[in-house]
PDB file of C-alpha atoms in Angstrom:
ATOM      1  CA  MET A 279      23.098   7.662  -4.708  1.00  0.00           C
ATOM      2  CA  SER A 280      19.973   7.808  -6.844  1.00  0.00           C
ATOM      3  CA  ASP A 281      17.998   4.757  -7.884  1.00  0.00           C
ATOM      4  CA  ARG A 282      19.145   3.604 -11.354  1.00  0.00           C
ATOM      5  CA  ARG A 283      16.123   1.449 -12.101  1.00  0.00           C
ATOM      6  CA  ARG A 284      14.475   2.321 -15.406  1.00  0.00           C
ATOM      7  CA  ALA A 285      11.569  -0.083 -14.880  1.00  0.00           C
ATOM      8  CA  THR A 286       8.343   1.124 -13.280  1.00  0.00           C
ATOM      9  CA  ARG A 287       8.556   1.113  -9.488  1.00  0.00           C
ATOM     10  CA  TYR A 288       5.564   0.039  -7.380  1.00  0.00           C
ATOM     11  CA  LEU A 289       4.868   1.074  -3.807  1.00  0.00           C
ATOM     12  CA  CYS A 290       4.798  -1.757  -1.286  1.00  0.00           C
ATOM     13  CA  ARG A 291       5.435  -2.547   2.336  1.00  0.00           C
ATOM     14  CA  CYS A 292       6.724  -6.052   2.815  1.00  0.00           C
ATOM     15  CA  ARG A 293       9.426  -7.899   4.688  1.00  0.00           C
ATOM     16  CA  VAL A 294      12.778  -8.751   3.140  1.00  0.00           C
ATOM     17  CA  GLY A 295      15.267 -11.259   4.471  1.00  0.00           C
ATOM     18  CA  LEU A 296      18.923 -10.350   3.859  1.00  0.00           C
ATOM     19  CA  PHE A 297      21.629 -13.011   3.792  1.00  0.00           C
ATOM     20  CA  ARG A 298      25.156 -11.628   3.723  1.00  0.00           C
ATOM     21  CA  ALA A 299      28.268 -13.428   2.493  1.00  0.00           C
ATOM     22  CA  SER A 300      29.561 -13.391   6.089  1.00  0.00           C
ATOM     23  CA  GLY A 301      26.605 -15.571   7.099  1.00  0.00           C
ATOM     24  CA  ARG A 302      24.813 -12.773   8.935  1.00  0.00           C
ATOM     25  CA  ARG A 303      21.033 -12.702   8.514  1.00  0.00           C
ATOM     26  CA  GLU A 304      18.672  -9.795   9.165  1.00  0.00           C
ATOM     27  CA  MET A 305      15.219  -8.504   8.283  1.00  0.00           C
ATOM     28  CA  ALA A 306      14.352  -5.240   6.556  1.00  0.00           C
ATOM     29  CA  TRP A 307      11.326  -3.485   5.035  1.00  0.00           C
ATOM     30  CA  ALA A 308      10.822  -2.989   1.299  1.00  0.00           C
ATOM     31  CA  THR A 309       9.172   0.303   0.311  1.00  0.00           C
ATOM     32  CA  ASP A 310       9.082  -0.068  -3.469  1.00  0.00           C
ATOM     33  CA  VAL A 311       9.851  -2.804  -5.959  1.00  0.00           C
ATOM     34  CA  SER A 312      10.317  -3.110  -9.724  1.00  0.00           C
ATOM     35  CA  ALA A 313      11.279  -5.816 -12.194  1.00  0.00           C
ATOM     36  CA  GLU A 314      14.909  -4.707 -11.807  1.00  0.00           C
ATOM     37  CA  GLY A 315      15.298  -4.191  -8.076  1.00  0.00           C
ATOM     38  CA  VAL A 316      13.936  -3.162  -4.707  1.00  0.00           C
ATOM     39  CA  GLN A 317      14.423  -0.302  -2.244  1.00  0.00           C
ATOM     40  CA  ILE A 318      14.619  -1.280   1.428  1.00  0.00           C
ATOM     41  CA  HIS A 319      14.992   0.344   4.845  1.00  0.00           C
ATOM     42  CA  ALA A 320      17.362  -1.525   7.149  1.00  0.00           C
ATOM     43  CA  SER A 321      18.890  -1.127  10.600  1.00  0.00           C
ATOM     44  CA  TYR A 322      22.435  -1.756   9.351  1.00  0.00           C
ATOM     45  CA  PRO A 323      24.331  -0.370   6.354  1.00  0.00           C
ATOM     46  CA  CYS A 324      25.402  -2.203   3.205  1.00  0.00           C
ATOM     47  CA  HIS A 325      28.292  -1.272   0.953  1.00  0.00           C
ATOM     48  CA  PRO A 326      27.715  -0.393  -2.722  1.00  0.00           C
ATOM     49  CA  GLY A 327      28.777  -3.370  -4.796  1.00  0.00           C
ATOM     50  CA  GLU A 328      28.086  -5.833  -1.970  1.00  0.00           C
ATOM     51  CA  VAL A 329      26.257  -8.975  -3.107  1.00  0.00           C
ATOM     52  CA  LEU A 330      23.394 -10.344  -0.985  1.00  0.00           C
ATOM     53  CA  ASP A 331      20.960 -13.217  -1.196  1.00  0.00           C
ATOM     54  CA  ILE A 332      17.486 -11.874  -0.449  1.00  0.00           C
ATOM     55  CA  ALA A 333      14.025 -13.260   0.223  1.00  0.00           C
ATOM     56  CA  LEU A 334      11.289 -10.785  -0.713  1.00  0.00           C
ATOM     57  CA  MET A 335       7.977 -11.694   0.949  1.00  0.00           C
ATOM     58  CA  ILE A 336       4.893 -10.111  -0.627  1.00  0.00           C
ATOM     59  CA  PHE A 337       1.497 -10.855   0.901  1.00  0.00           C
ATOM     60  CA  ASN A 338      -1.119 -11.611  -1.761  1.00  0.00           C
ATOM     61  CA  PRO A 339      -4.628 -11.042  -0.289  1.00  0.00           C
ATOM     62  CA  LEU A 340      -6.319 -12.819  -3.194  1.00  0.00           C
ATOM     63  CA  LEU A 341      -4.357 -16.002  -2.503  1.00  0.00           C
ATOM     64  CA  GLU A 342      -4.445 -15.329   1.262  1.00  0.00           C
ATOM     65  CA  LYS A 343      -0.770 -16.231   1.559  1.00  0.00           C
ATOM     66  CA  THR A 344       2.719 -14.754   1.331  1.00  0.00           C
ATOM     67  CA  VAL A 345       4.521 -15.126  -1.994  1.00  0.00           C
ATOM     68  CA  GLU A 346       8.281 -15.590  -1.543  1.00  0.00           C
ATOM     69  CA  ILE A 347      10.711 -14.333  -4.189  1.00  0.00           C
ATOM     70  CA  LEU A 348      14.332 -15.487  -3.872  1.00  0.00           C
ATOM     71  CA  SER A 349      17.084 -13.588  -5.640  1.00  0.00           C
ATOM     72  CA  ARG A 350      20.715 -12.571  -5.557  1.00  0.00           C
ATOM     73  CA  ALA A 351      21.090  -8.798  -5.586  1.00  0.00           C
ATOM     74  CA  THR A 352      23.824  -6.161  -5.735  1.00  0.00           C
ATOM     75  CA  VAL A 353      23.777  -3.055  -3.528  1.00  0.00           C
ATOM     76  CA  THR A 354      23.618   0.075  -5.711  1.00  0.00           C
ATOM     77  CA  TYR A 355      23.443   2.711  -2.951  1.00  0.00           C
ATOM     78  CA  CYS A 356      23.155   3.100   0.821  1.00  0.00           C
ATOM     79  CA  VAL A 357      21.967   6.361   2.372  1.00  0.00           C
ATOM     80  CA  PHE A 358      21.917   7.143   6.105  1.00  0.00           C
ATOM     81  CA  GLU A 359      18.631   8.856   6.968  1.00  0.00           C
ATOM     82  CA  GLY A 360      18.859   9.160  10.753  1.00  0.00           C
ATOM     83  CA  GLY A 361      16.741   7.494  13.422  1.00  0.00           C
ATOM     84  CA  ARG A 362      15.918   3.840  13.880  1.00  0.00           C
ATOM     85  CA  ALA A 363      16.141   1.462  10.886  1.00  0.00           C
ATOM     86  CA  SER A 364      17.812   4.412   9.276  1.00  0.00           C
ATOM     87  CA  PHE A 365      19.561   3.135   6.141  1.00  0.00           C
ATOM     88  CA  ARG A 366      17.829   3.414   2.765  1.00  0.00           C
ATOM     89  CA  ILE A 367      19.359   0.825   0.449  1.00  0.00           C
ATOM     90  CA  GLY A 368      18.916   0.122  -3.249  1.00  0.00           C
ATOM     91  CA  LEU A 369      19.254  -3.468  -4.458  1.00  0.00           C
ATOM     92  CA  GLN A 370      19.491  -4.554  -8.097  1.00  0.00           C
ATOM     93  CA  PHE A 371      18.356  -8.092  -8.904  1.00  0.00           C
ATOM     94  CA  THR A 372      21.025 -10.167 -10.676  1.00  0.00           C
ATOM     95  CA  THR A 373      19.797 -13.779 -10.654  1.00  0.00           C
ATOM     96  CA  PHE A 374      16.603 -15.458  -9.430  1.00  0.00           C
ATOM     97  CA  GLU A 375      15.916 -18.845  -7.957  1.00  0.00           C
ATOM     98  CA  PRO A 376      13.840 -20.982 -10.393  1.00  0.00           C
ATOM     99  CA  GLY A 377      10.272 -19.658 -10.623  1.00  0.00           C
ATOM    100  CA  SER A 378      10.937 -16.499  -8.590  1.00  0.00           C
ATOM    101  CA  ASP A 379      11.207 -14.203 -11.612  1.00  0.00           C
ATOM    102  CA  GLU A 380       7.766 -15.321 -12.820  1.00  0.00           C
ATOM    103  CA  ARG A 381       6.275 -14.869  -9.333  1.00  0.00           C
ATOM    104  CA  LEU A 382       7.730 -11.361  -9.228  1.00  0.00           C
ATOM    105  CA  ARG A 383       6.137 -10.484 -12.593  1.00  0.00           C
ATOM    106  CA  GLN A 384       2.781 -11.749 -11.353  1.00  0.00           C
ATOM    107  CA  GLU A 385       2.993  -9.726  -8.133  1.00  0.00           C
ATOM    108  CA  LEU A 386       4.022  -6.555  -9.972  1.00  0.00           C
ATOM    109  CA  ALA A 387       1.021  -6.949 -12.257  1.00  0.00           C
ATOM    110  CA  ARG A 388      -1.203  -7.245  -9.181  1.00  0.00           C
ATOM    111  CA  LEU A 389       0.371  -4.389  -7.234  1.00  0.00           C
ATOM    112  CA  GLY A 390      -0.077  -1.927 -10.078  1.00  0.00           C
ATOM    113  CA  PRO A 391       1.235   1.656  -9.933  1.00  0.00           C
ATOM    114  CA  ASN A 392       0.373   4.070  -7.146  1.00  0.00           C
ATOM    115  CA  THR A 393      -2.758   4.990  -9.119  1.00  0.00           C
ATOM    116  CA  HIS A 394      -4.441   1.854 -10.431  1.00  0.00           C
ATOM    117  CA  PRO A 395      -7.793   0.480 -11.669  1.00  0.00           C
ATOM    118  CA  ALA A 396      -9.914  -1.654  -9.373  1.00  0.00           C
ATOM    119  CA  PRO A 397      -9.441  -5.436  -9.482  1.00  0.00           C
ATOM    120  CA  VAL A 398     -12.313  -7.487 -10.860  1.00  0.00           C
ATOM    121  CA  SER A 399     -11.384 -10.989  -9.702  1.00  0.00           C
ATOM    122  CA  ALA A 400     -13.836 -12.964  -7.583  1.00  0.00           C
ATOM    123  CA  GLY A 401     -13.914 -11.880  -3.965  1.00  0.00           C
ATOM    124  CA  SER A 402     -12.103  -8.611  -4.658  1.00  0.00           C
ATOM    125  CA  GLU A 403     -13.411  -5.090  -4.699  1.00  0.00           C
ATOM    126  CA  ARG A 404     -15.658  -4.104  -7.594  1.00  0.00           C
ATOM    127  CA  ARG A 405     -15.186  -0.343  -7.644  1.00  0.00           C
ATOM    128  CA  ALA A 406     -15.135   0.577 -11.332  1.00  0.00           C
ATOM    129  CA  GLU A 407     -13.510   3.988 -10.957  1.00  0.00           C
ATOM    130  CA  ARG A 408      -9.866   4.732 -10.330  1.00  0.00           C
ATOM    131  CA  ARG A 409      -8.438   4.053  -6.874  1.00  0.00           C
ATOM    132  CA  TYR A 410      -5.661   6.024  -5.186  1.00  0.00           C
ATOM    133  CA  ARG A 411      -3.173   4.911  -2.580  1.00  0.00           C
ATOM    134  CA  TYR A 412      -3.770   7.147   0.436  1.00  0.00           C
ATOM    135  CA  ARG A 413      -3.078   6.705   4.139  1.00  0.00           C
ATOM    136  CA  ARG A 414      -5.531   8.554   6.364  1.00  0.00           C
ATOM    137  CA  LYS A 415      -6.823   7.781   9.856  1.00  0.00           C
ATOM    138  CA  VAL A 416     -10.554   7.049  10.158  1.00  0.00           C
ATOM    139  CA  GLY A 417     -12.927   5.971  12.908  1.00  0.00           C
ATOM    140  CA  ILE A 418     -15.444   3.168  12.297  1.00  0.00           C
ATOM    141  CA  ASP A 419     -18.524   3.307  14.536  1.00  0.00           C
ATOM    142  CA  LEU A 420     -19.732  -0.201  15.430  1.00  0.00           C
ATOM    143  CA  GLY A 421     -22.985   1.167  16.851  1.00  0.00           C
ATOM    144  CA  ASN A 422     -22.450  -0.200  20.381  1.00  0.00           C
ATOM    145  CA  GLY A 423     -20.388   2.668  21.694  1.00  0.00           C
ATOM    146  CA  THR A 424     -17.183   1.291  20.177  1.00  0.00           C
ATOM    147  CA  VAL A 425     -15.283   3.255  17.547  1.00  0.00           C
ATOM    148  CA  LEU A 426     -12.445   1.392  15.829  1.00  0.00           C
ATOM    149  CA  SER A 427      -9.410   3.380  14.707  1.00  0.00           C
ATOM    150  CA  ALA A 428      -8.112   2.346  11.293  1.00  0.00           C
ATOM    151  CA  TRP A 429      -5.878   3.522   8.459  1.00  0.00           C
ATOM    152  CA  THR A 430      -7.009   3.630   4.863  1.00  0.00           C
ATOM    153  CA  ASP A 431      -5.046   1.685   2.259  1.00  0.00           C
ATOM    154  CA  ASP A 432      -6.687   3.270  -0.775  1.00  0.00           C
ATOM    155  CA  VAL A 433      -9.625   5.556  -1.582  1.00  0.00           C
ATOM    156  CA  SER A 434     -11.926   6.251  -4.518  1.00  0.00           C
ATOM    157  CA  ARG A 435     -15.000   8.405  -5.089  1.00  0.00           C
ATOM    158  CA  SER A 436     -17.385   5.612  -4.075  1.00  0.00           C
ATOM    159  CA  GLY A 437     -15.411   3.617  -1.542  1.00  0.00           C
ATOM    160  CA  LEU A 438     -12.312   2.995   0.490  1.00  0.00           C
ATOM    161  CA  ARG A 439     -10.264   0.142   1.898  1.00  0.00           C
ATOM    162  CA  VAL A 440      -8.966   0.073   5.467  1.00  0.00           C
ATOM    163  CA  VAL A 441      -6.564  -2.053   7.491  1.00  0.00           C
ATOM    164  CA  LEU A 442      -8.049  -3.417  10.754  1.00  0.00           C
ATOM    165  CA  ASP A 443      -6.919  -5.631  13.612  1.00  0.00           C
ATOM    166  CA  ARG A 444     -10.340  -7.295  13.777  1.00  0.00           C
ATOM    167  CA  ARG A 445     -12.689  -8.786  11.234  1.00  0.00           C
ATOM    168  CA  LEU A 446     -15.947  -7.095  10.225  1.00  0.00           C
ATOM    169  CA  VAL A 447     -18.979  -8.819   8.698  1.00  0.00           C
ATOM    170  CA  LYS A 448     -19.610  -8.517   4.972  1.00  0.00           C
ATOM    171  CA  GLY A 449     -22.816  -6.610   4.262  1.00  0.00           C
ATOM    172  CA  HIS A 450     -22.901  -4.796   7.615  1.00  0.00           C
ATOM    173  CA  ARG A 451     -23.129  -1.022   7.575  1.00  0.00           C
ATOM    174  CA  HIS A 452     -21.093   1.355   9.749  1.00  0.00           C
ATOM    175  CA  TRP A 453     -20.686   5.102   9.963  1.00  0.00           C
ATOM    176  CA  ILE A 454     -17.132   6.121   9.111  1.00  0.00           C
ATOM    177  CA  ARG A 455     -15.721   9.316  10.577  1.00  0.00           C
ATOM    178  CA  MET A 456     -12.880  10.958   8.708  1.00  0.00           C
ATOM    179  CA  SER A 457     -11.119  14.259   8.148  1.00  0.00           C
ATOM    180  CA  VAL A 458     -10.612  15.690   4.686  1.00  0.00           C
ATOM    181  CA  VAL A 459      -7.743  18.068   4.031  1.00  0.00           C
ATOM    182  CA  GLN A 460      -7.816  20.411   1.061  1.00  0.00           C
ATOM    183  CA  PRO A 461      -4.302  20.363  -0.464  1.00  0.00           C
ATOM    184  CA  VAL A 462      -4.413  23.979  -1.630  1.00  0.00           C
ATOM    185  CA  ASP A 463      -5.068  25.793   1.650  1.00  0.00           C
ATOM    186  CA  GLY A 464      -4.747  22.934   4.163  1.00  0.00           C
ATOM    187  CA  HIS A 465      -8.257  23.479   5.532  1.00  0.00           C
ATOM    188  CA  VAL A 466      -9.550  20.487   7.513  1.00  0.00           C
ATOM    189  CA  ASP A 467     -13.207  19.371   7.577  1.00  0.00           C
ATOM    190  CA  HIS A 468     -14.625  16.504   9.630  1.00  0.00           C
ATOM    191  CA  ILE A 469     -17.194  14.386   7.800  1.00  0.00           C
ATOM    192  CA  ALA A 470     -19.141  11.152   8.271  1.00  0.00           C
ATOM    193  CA  ALA A 471     -20.134   8.583   5.639  1.00  0.00           C
ATOM    194  CA  LEU A 472     -22.252   5.435   5.872  1.00  0.00           C
ATOM    195  CA  GLY A 473     -20.215   2.544   4.514  1.00  0.00           C
ATOM    196  CA  GLN A 474     -21.240  -1.032   3.726  1.00  0.00           C
ATOM    197  CA  VAL A 475     -18.635  -3.786   4.058  1.00  0.00           C
ATOM    198  CA  SER A 476     -18.155  -5.169   0.532  1.00  0.00           C
ATOM    199  CA  TYR A 477     -15.384  -7.674   1.285  1.00  0.00           C
ATOM    200  CA  VAL A 478     -12.964  -8.825   3.996  1.00  0.00           C
ATOM    201  CA  LEU A 479      -9.542 -10.288   3.183  1.00  0.00           C
ATOM    202  CA  PHE A 480      -6.792 -11.634   5.387  1.00  0.00           C
ATOM    203  CA  GLY A 481      -3.860  -9.210   5.454  1.00  0.00           C
ATOM    204  CA  PRO A 482      -0.257  -9.432   6.626  1.00  0.00           C
ATOM    205  CA  MET A 483       0.664  -9.830  10.299  1.00  0.00           C
ATOM    206  CA  GLY A 484      -2.807 -11.030  11.331  1.00  0.00           C
ATOM    207  CA  ARG A 485      -4.648  -7.966  10.068  1.00  0.00           C
ATOM    208  CA  PHE A 486      -7.675  -7.640   7.786  1.00  0.00           C
ATOM    209  CA  LEU A 487      -8.201  -5.629   4.607  1.00  0.00           C
ATOM    210  CA  VAL A 488     -11.785  -4.378   4.670  1.00  0.00           C
ATOM    211  CA  GLY A 489     -13.457  -2.764   1.668  1.00  0.00           C
ATOM    212  CA  PHE A 490     -16.300  -0.281   2.137  1.00  0.00           C
ATOM    213  CA  GLN A 491     -18.795   1.037  -0.369  1.00  0.00           C
ATOM    214  CA  LEU A 492     -19.829   4.547   0.620  1.00  0.00           C
ATOM    215  CA  LEU A 493     -23.635   4.783   0.498  1.00  0.00           C
ATOM    216  CA  GLU A 494     -24.399   8.244   1.868  1.00  0.00           C
ATOM    217  CA  PHE A 495     -22.824  11.211   3.629  1.00  0.00           C
ATOM    218  CA  LYS A 496     -23.984  13.531   6.361  1.00  0.00           C
ATOM    219  CA  GLY A 497     -24.432  17.180   5.421  1.00  0.00           C
ATOM    220  CA  ASP A 498     -21.957  18.467   2.865  1.00  0.00           C
ATOM    221  CA  GLY A 499     -19.620  15.506   3.361  1.00  0.00           C
ATOM    222  CA  GLN A 500     -19.840  14.053  -0.146  1.00  0.00           C
ATOM    223  CA  ARG A 501     -18.908  17.325  -1.837  1.00  0.00           C
ATOM    224  CA  LEU A 502     -15.954  17.828   0.510  1.00  0.00           C
ATOM    225  CA  TYR A 503     -14.771  14.223   0.076  1.00  0.00           C
ATOM    226  CA  HIS A 504     -14.937  14.379  -3.721  1.00  0.00           C
ATOM    227  CA  GLN A 505     -13.332  17.817  -3.713  1.00  0.00           C
ATOM    228  CA  GLU A 506     -10.293  16.483  -1.842  1.00  0.00           C
ATOM    229  CA  ILE A 507      -9.943  13.467  -4.156  1.00  0.00           C
ATOM    230  CA  HIS A 508     -10.093  15.720  -7.209  1.00  0.00           C
ATOM    231  CA  ALA A 509      -7.564  18.225  -5.864  1.00  0.00           C
ATOM    232  CA  ARG A 510      -5.167  15.642  -4.439  1.00  0.00           C
ATOM    233  CA  PHE A 511      -5.280  12.959  -7.159  1.00  0.00           C
ATOM    234  CA  GLU A 512      -7.502  13.491 -10.210  1.00  0.00           C
ATOM    235  CA  SER A 513      -6.198  16.928 -11.203  1.00  0.00           C
ATOM    236  CA  VAL A 514      -2.599  15.691 -10.852  1.00  0.00           C
ATOM    237  CA  SER A 515      -3.305  12.553 -12.929  1.00  0.00           C
ATOM    238  CA  ALA A 516      -4.794  14.732 -15.660  1.00  0.00           C
ATOM    239  CA  LEU A 517      -1.561  16.732 -15.940  1.00  0.00           C
ATOM    240  CA  PHE A 518       0.421  13.598 -16.729  1.00  0.00           C
ATOM    241  CA  SER A 519      -2.176  11.922 -18.931  1.00  0.00           C
ATOM    242  CA  GLY A 520      -2.789  14.995 -21.074  1.00  0.00           C
ATOM    243  CA  ASP A 521      -6.469  15.257 -20.099  1.00  0.00           C
ATOM    244  CA  ASP A 522      -8.093  18.677 -20.174  1.00  0.00           C
TER     245      ASP A 522
END
């Protein structure tokens, strides 16, 4: 039942079209992808050994469009997990439509591992330090009595990126309210940081990816924020990299 892929797997959340030999078509969600295959969550089971034609659709915010990768794939496992869309399925790529294998390599290079350096291409975020994939709920104060709820996509010591249903203006500053949780004892602190919008990109399903540079914190917020990042990510990365 385990995933047999030896290639590096990258976290993602993108739509996958499944085309069965019977002619049935359905949509699923991909949760990680590698050069050898993809793991999906689907509403209906597949049988190990079953061969499917798939269309993997990865949104590229730098190109502001969805990149489509067409492949034939073999089911390696199918696990029932309970609940809705409850089947976790492993697919191994066998053959690609012309050009799809190169598009996949390009997207994997862009996605990077769960811990990855900041991009430096034009229009993208310019945080020089390491960024970490992390989903946390934050509130963005627009200053007119409106507080937008958002989820972070990644965080770093000097900034964060959030997913929003509305567009913000580059260069504008907003107070961001967030909770930090210390992994060791689970203690929760509520902090506020002043963030400046550094870029806005079109995201999937009509949403926006908004990057913030964190300029200042209220009270002891900066120490608490950095303390969580160190405990949750940096200290763990050091164990695997051999750093002291």
